[in-house]
mmCIF file of C-alpha atoms and ligand atoms in Angstrom:
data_model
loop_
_atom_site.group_PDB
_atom_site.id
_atom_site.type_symbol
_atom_site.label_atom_id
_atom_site.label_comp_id
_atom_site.label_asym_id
_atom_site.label_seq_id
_atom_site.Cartn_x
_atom_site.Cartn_y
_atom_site.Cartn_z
ATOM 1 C CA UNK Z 1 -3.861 -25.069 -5.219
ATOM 2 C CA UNK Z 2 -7.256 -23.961 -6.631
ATOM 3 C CA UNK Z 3 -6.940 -22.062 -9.741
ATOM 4 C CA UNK Z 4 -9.416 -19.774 -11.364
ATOM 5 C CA UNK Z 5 -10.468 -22.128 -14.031
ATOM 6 C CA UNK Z 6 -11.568 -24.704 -11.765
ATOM 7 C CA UNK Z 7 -8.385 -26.806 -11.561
ATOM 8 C CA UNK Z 8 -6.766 -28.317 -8.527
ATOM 9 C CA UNK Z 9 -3.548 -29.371 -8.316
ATOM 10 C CA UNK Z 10 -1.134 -30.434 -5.659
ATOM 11 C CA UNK Z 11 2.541 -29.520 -5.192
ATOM 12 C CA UNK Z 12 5.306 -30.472 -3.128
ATOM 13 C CA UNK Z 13 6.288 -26.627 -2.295
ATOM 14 C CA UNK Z 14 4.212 -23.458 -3.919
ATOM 15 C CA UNK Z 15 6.460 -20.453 -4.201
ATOM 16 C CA UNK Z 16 4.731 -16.993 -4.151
ATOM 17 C CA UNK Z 17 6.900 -14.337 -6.322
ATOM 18 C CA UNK Z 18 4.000 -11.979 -6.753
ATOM 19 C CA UNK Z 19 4.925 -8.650 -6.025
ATOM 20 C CA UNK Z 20 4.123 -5.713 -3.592
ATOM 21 C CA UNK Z 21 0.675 -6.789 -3.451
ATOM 22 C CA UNK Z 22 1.398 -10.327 -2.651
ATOM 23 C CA UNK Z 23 -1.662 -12.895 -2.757
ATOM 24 C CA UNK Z 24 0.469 -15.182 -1.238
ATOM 25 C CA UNK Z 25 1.262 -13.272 1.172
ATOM 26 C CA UNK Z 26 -2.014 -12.992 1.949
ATOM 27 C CA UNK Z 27 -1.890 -17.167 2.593
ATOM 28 C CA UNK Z 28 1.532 -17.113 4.339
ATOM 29 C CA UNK Z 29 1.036 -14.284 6.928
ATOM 30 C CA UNK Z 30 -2.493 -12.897 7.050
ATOM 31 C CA UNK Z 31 -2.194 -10.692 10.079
ATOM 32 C CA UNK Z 32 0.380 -8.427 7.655
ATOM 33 C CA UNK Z 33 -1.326 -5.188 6.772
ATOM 34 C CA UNK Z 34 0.947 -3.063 3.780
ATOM 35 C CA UNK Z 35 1.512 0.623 5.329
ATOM 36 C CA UNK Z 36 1.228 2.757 2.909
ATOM 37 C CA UNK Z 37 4.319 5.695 4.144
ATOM 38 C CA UNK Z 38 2.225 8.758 3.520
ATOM 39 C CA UNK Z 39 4.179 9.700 -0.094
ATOM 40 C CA UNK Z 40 4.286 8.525 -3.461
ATOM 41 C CA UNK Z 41 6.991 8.314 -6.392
ATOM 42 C CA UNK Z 42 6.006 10.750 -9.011
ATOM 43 C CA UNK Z 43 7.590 9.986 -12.306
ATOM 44 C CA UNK Z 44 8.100 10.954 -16.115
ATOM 45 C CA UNK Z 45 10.471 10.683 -18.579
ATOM 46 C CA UNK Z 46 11.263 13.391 -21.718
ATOM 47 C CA UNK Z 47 13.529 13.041 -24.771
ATOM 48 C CA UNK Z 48 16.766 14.530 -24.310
ATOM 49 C CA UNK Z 49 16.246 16.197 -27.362
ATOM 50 C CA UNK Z 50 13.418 18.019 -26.041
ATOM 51 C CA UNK Z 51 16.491 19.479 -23.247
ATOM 52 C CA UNK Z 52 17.824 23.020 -23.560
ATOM 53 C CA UNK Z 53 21.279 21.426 -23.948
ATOM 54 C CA UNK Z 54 20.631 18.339 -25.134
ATOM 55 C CA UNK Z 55 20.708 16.626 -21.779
ATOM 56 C CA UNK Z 56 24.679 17.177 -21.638
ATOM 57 C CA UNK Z 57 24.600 18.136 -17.938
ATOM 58 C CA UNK Z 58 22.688 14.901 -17.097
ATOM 59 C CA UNK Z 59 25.944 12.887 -18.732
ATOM 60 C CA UNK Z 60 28.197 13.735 -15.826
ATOM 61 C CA UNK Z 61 25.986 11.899 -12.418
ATOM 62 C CA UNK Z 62 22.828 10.262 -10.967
ATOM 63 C CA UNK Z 63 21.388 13.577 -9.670
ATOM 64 C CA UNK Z 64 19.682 13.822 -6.191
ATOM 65 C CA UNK Z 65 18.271 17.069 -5.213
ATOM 66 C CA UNK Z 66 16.887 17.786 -2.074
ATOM 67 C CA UNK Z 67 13.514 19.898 -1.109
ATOM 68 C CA UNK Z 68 10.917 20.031 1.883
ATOM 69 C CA UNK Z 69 9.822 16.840 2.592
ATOM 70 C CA UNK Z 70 11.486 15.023 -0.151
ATOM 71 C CA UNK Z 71 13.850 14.409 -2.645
ATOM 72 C CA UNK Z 72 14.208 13.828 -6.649
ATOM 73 C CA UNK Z 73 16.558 11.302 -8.835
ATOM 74 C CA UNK Z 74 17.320 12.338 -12.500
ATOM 75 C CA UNK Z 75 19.268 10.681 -14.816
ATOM 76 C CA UNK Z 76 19.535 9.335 -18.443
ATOM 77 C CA UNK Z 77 18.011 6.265 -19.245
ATOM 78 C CA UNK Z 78 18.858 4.692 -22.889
ATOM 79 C CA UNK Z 79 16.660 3.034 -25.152
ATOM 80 C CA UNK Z 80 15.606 -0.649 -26.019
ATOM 81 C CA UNK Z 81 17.611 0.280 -29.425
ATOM 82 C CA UNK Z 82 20.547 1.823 -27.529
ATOM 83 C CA UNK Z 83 21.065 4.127 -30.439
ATOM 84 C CA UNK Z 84 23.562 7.325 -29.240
ATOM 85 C CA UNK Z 85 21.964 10.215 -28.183
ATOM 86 C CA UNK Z 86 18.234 8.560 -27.943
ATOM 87 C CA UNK Z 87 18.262 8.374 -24.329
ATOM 88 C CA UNK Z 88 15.682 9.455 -21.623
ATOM 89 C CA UNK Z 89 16.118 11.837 -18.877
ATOM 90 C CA UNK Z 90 14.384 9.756 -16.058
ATOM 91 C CA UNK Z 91 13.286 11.428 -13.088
ATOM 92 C CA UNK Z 92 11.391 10.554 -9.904
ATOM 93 C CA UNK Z 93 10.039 13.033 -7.501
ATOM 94 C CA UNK Z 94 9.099 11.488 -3.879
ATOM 95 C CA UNK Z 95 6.025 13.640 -2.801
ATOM 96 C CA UNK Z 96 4.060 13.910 0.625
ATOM 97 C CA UNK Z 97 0.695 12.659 -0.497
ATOM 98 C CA UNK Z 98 -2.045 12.666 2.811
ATOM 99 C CA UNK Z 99 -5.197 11.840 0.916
ATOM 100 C CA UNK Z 100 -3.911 8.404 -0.967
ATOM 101 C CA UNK Z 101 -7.073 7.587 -2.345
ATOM 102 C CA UNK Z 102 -8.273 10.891 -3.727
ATOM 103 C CA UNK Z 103 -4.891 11.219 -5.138
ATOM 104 C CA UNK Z 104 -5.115 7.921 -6.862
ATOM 105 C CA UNK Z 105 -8.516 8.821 -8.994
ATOM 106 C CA UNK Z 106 -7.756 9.290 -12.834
ATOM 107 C CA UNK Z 107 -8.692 11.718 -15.296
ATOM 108 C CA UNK Z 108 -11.872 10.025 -15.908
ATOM 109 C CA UNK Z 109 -12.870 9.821 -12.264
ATOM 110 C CA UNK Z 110 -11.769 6.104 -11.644
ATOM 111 C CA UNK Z 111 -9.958 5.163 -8.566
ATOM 112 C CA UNK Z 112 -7.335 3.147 -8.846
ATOM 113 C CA UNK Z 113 -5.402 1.468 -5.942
ATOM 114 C CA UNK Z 114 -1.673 1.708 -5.686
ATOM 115 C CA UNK Z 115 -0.384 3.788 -8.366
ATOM 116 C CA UNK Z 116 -1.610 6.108 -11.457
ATOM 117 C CA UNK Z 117 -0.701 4.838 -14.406
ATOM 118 C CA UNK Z 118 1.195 6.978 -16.834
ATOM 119 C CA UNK Z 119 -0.815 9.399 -19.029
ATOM 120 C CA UNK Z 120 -3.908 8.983 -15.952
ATOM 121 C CA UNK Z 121 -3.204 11.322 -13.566
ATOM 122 C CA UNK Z 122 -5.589 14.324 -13.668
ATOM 123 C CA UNK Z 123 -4.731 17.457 -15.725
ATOM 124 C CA UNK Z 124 -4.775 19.900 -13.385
ATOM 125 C CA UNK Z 125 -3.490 17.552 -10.378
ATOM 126 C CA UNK Z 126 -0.192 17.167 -13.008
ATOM 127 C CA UNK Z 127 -0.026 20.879 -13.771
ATOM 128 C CA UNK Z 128 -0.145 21.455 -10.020
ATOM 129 C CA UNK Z 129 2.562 19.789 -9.365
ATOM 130 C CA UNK Z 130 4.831 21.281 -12.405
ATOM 131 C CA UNK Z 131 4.332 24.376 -10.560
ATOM 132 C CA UNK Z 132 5.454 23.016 -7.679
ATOM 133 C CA UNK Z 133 8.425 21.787 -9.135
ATOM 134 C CA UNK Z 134 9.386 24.975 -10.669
ATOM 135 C CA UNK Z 135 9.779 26.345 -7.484
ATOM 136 C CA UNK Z 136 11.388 23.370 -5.365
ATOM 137 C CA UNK Z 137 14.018 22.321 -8.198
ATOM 138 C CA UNK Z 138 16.810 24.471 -9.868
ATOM 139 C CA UNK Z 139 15.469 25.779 -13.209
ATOM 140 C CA UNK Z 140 17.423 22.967 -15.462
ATOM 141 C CA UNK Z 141 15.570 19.792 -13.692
ATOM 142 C CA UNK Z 142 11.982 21.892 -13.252
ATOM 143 C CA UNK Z 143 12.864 22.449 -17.243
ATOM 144 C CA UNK Z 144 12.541 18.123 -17.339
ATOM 145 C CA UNK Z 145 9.824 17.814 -15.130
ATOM 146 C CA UNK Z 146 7.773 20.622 -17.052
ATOM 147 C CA UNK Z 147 8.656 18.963 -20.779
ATOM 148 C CA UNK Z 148 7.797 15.660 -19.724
ATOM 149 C CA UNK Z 149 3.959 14.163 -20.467
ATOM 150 C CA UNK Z 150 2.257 11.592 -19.109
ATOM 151 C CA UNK Z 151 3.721 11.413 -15.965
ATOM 152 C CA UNK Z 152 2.768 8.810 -13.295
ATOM 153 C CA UNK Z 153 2.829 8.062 -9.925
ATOM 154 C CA UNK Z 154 3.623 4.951 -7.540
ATOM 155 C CA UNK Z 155 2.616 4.958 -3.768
ATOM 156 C CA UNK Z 156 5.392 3.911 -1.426
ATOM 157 C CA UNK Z 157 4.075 0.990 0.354
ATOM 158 C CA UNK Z 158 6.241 -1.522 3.267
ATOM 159 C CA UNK Z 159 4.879 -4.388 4.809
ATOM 160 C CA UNK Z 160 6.476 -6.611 7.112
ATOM 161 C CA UNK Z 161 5.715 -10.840 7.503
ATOM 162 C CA UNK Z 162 6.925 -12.878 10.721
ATOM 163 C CA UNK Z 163 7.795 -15.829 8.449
ATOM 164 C CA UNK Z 164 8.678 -16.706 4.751
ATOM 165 C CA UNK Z 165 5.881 -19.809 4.914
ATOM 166 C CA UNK Z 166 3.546 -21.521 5.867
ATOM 167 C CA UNK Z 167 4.069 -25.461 5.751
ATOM 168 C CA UNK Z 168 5.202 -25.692 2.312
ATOM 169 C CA UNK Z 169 3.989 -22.450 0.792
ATOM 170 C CA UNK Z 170 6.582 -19.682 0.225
ATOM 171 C CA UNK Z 171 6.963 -15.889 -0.641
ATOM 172 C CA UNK Z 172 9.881 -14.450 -2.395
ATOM 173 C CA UNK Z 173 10.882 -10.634 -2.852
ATOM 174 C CA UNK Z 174 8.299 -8.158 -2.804
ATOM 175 C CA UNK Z 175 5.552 -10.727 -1.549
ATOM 176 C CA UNK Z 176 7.774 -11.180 1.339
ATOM 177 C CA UNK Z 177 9.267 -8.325 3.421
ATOM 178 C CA UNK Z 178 8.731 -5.282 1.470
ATOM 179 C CA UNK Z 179 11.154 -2.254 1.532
ATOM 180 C CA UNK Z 180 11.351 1.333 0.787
ATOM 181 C CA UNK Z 181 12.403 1.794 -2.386
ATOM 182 C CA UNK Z 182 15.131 4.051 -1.814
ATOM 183 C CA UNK Z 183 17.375 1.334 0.323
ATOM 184 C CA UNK Z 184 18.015 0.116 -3.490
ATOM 185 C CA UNK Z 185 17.850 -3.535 -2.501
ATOM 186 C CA UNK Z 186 14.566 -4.822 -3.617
ATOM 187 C CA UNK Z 187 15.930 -6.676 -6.492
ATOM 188 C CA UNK Z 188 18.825 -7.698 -4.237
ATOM 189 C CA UNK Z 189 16.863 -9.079 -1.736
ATOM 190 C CA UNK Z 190 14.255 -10.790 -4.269
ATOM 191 C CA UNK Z 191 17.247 -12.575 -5.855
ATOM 192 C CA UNK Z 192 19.007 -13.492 -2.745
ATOM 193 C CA UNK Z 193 15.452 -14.827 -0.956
ATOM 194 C CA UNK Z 194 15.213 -17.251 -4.073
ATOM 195 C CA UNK Z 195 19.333 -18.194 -4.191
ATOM 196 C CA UNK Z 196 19.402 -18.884 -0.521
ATOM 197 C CA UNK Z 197 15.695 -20.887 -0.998
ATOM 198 C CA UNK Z 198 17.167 -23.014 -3.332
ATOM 199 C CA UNK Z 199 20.527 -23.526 -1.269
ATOM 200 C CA UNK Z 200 18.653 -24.292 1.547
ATOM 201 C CA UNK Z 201 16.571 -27.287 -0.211
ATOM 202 C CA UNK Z 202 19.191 -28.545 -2.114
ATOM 203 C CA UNK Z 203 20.610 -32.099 -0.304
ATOM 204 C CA UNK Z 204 18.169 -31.025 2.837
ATOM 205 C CA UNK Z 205 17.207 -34.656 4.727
ATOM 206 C CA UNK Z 206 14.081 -32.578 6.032
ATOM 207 C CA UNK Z 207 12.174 -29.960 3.334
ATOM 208 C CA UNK Z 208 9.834 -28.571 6.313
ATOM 209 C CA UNK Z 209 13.585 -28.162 8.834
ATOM 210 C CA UNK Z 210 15.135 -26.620 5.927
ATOM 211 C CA UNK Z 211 11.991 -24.201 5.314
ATOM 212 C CA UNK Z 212 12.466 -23.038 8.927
ATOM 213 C CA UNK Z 213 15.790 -21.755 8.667
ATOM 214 C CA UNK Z 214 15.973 -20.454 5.151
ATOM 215 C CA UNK Z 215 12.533 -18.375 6.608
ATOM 216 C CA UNK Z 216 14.388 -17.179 9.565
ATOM 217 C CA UNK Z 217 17.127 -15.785 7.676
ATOM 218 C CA UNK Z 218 15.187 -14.221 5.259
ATOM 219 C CA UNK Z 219 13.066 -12.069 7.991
ATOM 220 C CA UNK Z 220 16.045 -11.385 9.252
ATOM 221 C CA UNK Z 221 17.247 -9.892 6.439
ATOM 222 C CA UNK Z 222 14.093 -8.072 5.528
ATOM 223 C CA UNK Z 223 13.761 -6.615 9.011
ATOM 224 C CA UNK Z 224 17.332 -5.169 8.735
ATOM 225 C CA UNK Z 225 16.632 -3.473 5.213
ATOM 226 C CA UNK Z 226 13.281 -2.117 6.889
ATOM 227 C CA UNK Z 227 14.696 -0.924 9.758
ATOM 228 C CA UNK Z 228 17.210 1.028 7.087
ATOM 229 C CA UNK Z 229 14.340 2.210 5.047
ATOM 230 C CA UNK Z 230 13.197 3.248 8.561
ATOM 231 C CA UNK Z 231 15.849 5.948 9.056
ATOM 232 C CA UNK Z 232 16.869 6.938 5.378
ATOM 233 C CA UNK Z 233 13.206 7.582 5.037
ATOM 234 C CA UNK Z 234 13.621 10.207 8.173
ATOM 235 C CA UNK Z 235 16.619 11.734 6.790
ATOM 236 C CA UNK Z 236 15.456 11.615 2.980
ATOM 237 C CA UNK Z 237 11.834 12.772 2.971
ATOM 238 C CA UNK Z 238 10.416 13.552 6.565
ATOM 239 C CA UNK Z 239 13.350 15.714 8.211
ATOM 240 C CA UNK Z 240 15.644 16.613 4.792
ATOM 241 C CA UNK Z 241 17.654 20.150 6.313
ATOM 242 C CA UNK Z 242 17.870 23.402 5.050
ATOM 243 C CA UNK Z 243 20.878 22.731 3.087
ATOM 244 C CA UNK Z 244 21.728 26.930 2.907
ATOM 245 C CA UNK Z 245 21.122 27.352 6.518
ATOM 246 C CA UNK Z 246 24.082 24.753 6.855
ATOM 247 C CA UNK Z 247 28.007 25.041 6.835
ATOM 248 C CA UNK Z 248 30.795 22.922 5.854
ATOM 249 C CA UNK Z 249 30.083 20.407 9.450
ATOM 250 C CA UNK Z 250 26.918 20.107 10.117
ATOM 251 C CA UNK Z 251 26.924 19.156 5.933
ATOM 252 C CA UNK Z 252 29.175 16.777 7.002
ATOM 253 C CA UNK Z 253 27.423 15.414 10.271
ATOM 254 C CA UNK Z 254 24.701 14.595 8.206
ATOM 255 C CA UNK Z 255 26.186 13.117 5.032
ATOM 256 C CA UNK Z 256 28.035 11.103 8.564
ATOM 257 C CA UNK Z 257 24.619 10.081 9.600
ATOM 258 C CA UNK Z 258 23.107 8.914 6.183
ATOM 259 C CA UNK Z 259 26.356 6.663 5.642
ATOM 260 C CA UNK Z 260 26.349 5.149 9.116
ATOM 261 C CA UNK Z 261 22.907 3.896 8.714
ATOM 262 C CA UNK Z 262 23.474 -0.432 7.946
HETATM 263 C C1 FAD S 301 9.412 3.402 -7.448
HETATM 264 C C2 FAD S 301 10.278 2.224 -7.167
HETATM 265 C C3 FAD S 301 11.656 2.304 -7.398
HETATM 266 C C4 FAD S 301 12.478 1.205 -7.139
HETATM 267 N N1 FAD S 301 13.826 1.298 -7.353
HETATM 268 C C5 FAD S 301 14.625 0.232 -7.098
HETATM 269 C C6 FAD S 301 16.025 0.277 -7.347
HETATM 270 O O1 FAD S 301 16.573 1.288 -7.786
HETATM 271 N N2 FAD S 301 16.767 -0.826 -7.050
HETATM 272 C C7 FAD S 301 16.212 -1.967 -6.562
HETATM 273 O O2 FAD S 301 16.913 -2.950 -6.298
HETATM 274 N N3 FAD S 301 14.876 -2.053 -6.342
HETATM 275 C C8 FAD S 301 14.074 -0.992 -6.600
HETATM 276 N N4 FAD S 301 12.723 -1.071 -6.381
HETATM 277 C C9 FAD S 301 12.171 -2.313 -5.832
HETATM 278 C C10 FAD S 301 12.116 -3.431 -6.881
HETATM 279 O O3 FAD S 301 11.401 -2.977 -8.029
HETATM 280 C C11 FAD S 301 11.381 -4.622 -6.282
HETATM 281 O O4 FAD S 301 11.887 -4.886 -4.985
HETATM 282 C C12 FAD S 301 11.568 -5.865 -7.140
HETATM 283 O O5 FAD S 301 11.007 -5.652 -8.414
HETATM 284 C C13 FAD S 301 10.886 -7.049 -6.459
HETATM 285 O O6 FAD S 301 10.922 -8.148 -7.345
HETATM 286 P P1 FAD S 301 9.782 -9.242 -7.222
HETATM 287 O O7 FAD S 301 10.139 -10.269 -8.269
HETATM 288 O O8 FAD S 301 9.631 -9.685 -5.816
HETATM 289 O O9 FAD S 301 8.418 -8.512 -7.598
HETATM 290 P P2 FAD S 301 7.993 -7.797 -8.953
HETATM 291 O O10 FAD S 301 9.157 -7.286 -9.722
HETATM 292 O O11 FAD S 301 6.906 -6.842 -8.582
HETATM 293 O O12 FAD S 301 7.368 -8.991 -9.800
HETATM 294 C C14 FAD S 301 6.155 -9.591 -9.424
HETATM 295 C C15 FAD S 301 5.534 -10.198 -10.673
HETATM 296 O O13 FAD S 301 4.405 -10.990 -10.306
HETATM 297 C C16 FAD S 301 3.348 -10.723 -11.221
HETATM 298 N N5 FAD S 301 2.082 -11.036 -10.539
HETATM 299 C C17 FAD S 301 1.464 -10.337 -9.555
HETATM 300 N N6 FAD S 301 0.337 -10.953 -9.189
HETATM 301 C C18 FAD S 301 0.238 -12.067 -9.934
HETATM 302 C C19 FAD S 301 -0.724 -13.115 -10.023
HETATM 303 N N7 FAD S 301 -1.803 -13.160 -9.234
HETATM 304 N N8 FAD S 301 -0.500 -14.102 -10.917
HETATM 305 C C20 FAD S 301 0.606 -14.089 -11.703
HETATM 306 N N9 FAD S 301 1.538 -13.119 -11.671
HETATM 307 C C21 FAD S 301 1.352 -12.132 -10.801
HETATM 308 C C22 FAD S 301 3.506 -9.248 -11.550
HETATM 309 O O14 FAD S 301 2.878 -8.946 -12.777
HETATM 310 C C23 FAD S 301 5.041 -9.136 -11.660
HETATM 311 O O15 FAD S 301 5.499 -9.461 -12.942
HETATM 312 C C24 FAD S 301 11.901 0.010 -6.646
HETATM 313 C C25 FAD S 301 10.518 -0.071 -6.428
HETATM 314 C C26 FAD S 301 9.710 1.029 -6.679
HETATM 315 C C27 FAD S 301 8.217 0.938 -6.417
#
């Protein structure tokens, strides 16, 4: 390894944990493009507080509601000081997004590459899309989305590797096969690609034998959650239905569909 200060060193096994924007990734599988999925997460938070009813309603569930081309998670987050009634309403808005890279310049004309940070994204972009939310979400969540400031927004990225290493360099999580984020199993998978890493090398006779098949199994794994995030993503965002064109069955066929996705 050749570090930025000028060091080398050398390792018996280098494990890459890095994230969605993996160097080592980079190392272990450089034909792997990300892809970004043409929308991004837009997000805020707001005080409960600041809520009509003092975010009462958001007690009862984790709230989904469905528009064109997307769909929106609210619910309360607490604070670090879990003190009662300080909590958050979190939301998260996934939003068709063609022109990434125009979308991702800040207020003070910088781009920036993967997300906008929160507080960045340009005045009139976030008022835009208040006013959009107004009219795609029932008054009480456009309400949150409209009291919330400094909102910010994440790009949805996935990328796919044929293999966990190269000779004895690894990737882990995120750096490895990355997932929509709606399959909910990106911390999942991270922590199971680093349990089953270390089951794999513990009492192995051969280190590179053992590296084959714990890489294997991980792509495996990654593929399956990808192919997932493959369908949910149709059903969530690209083709969500008219829910008041629907009755009590075809509600039902598609709930049927969602579920039967593994
Ligand atoms: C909008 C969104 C919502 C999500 N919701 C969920 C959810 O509900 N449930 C779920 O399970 N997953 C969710 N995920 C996915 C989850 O966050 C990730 O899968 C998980 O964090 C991956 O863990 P990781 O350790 O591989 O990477 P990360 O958590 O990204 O950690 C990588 C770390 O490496 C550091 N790093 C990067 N480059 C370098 C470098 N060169 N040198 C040193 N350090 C470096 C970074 O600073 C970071 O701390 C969501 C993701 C997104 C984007």
């Amino acid at each position: 390894m050749h570090f930025e200060d000028g060091a080398k060193e050398d390792f018996d096994l280098t494990i890459f944990a890095d994230g969605y924007n993996s160097l080592g990734r980079r190392y272990v599988s450089p034909e792997t493009k990300q892809t970004y999925r043409g929308y991004v997460l837009w997000r805020g938070t707001v005080d409960r507080r600041r809520l009509s009813d003092g975010g009462r309603v958001l007690e009862r569930s984790f709230f989904r509601l469905y528009y064109r081309e997307g769909h929106a998670g609210v619910y309360l987050v607490p604070l670090a000081d879990r003190k009662e009634n300080v909590s958050r309403a979190n939301w998260g808005c996934y939003l068709p997004v063609r022109d990434l890279q125009a979308f991702l310049v800040d207020r003070e004309g910088r781009q920036h590459s993967g997300s906008i940070p929160p507080g960045l994204m340009r005045a009139s972009r976030e008022s835009d899309r208040k006013l959009w939310a107004r009219e795609a979400l029932p008054p009480y969540f456009g309400d949150i989305v409209e009291a919330s400031t400094d909102t910010f927004a994440q790009a949805i990225y996935t990328a796919d590797v044929a293999r966990y290493h190269r000779n004895r360099t690894c990737v882990l999580g995120d750096a490895g096969i990355l997932v929509q984020p709606f399959t909910v199993s990106g911390v999942f998978k991270a922590t199971n690609d680093a349990l089953e890493l270390a089951k794999a090398l513990n009492g192995a006779d051969h280190v590179d034998e053992a590296l084959e098949r714990w890489s294997a199994k991980e792509t495996e794994l990654g593929r399956r959650l990808l192919s997932v995030g493959e369908r949910l993503e149709q059903l969530l965002i690209w083709r969500v239905p008219d829910f008041e064109a629907m009755d009590a069955d075809s509600l039902q066929r598609w709930l049927d569909e969602i579920r039967s996705i593994q």
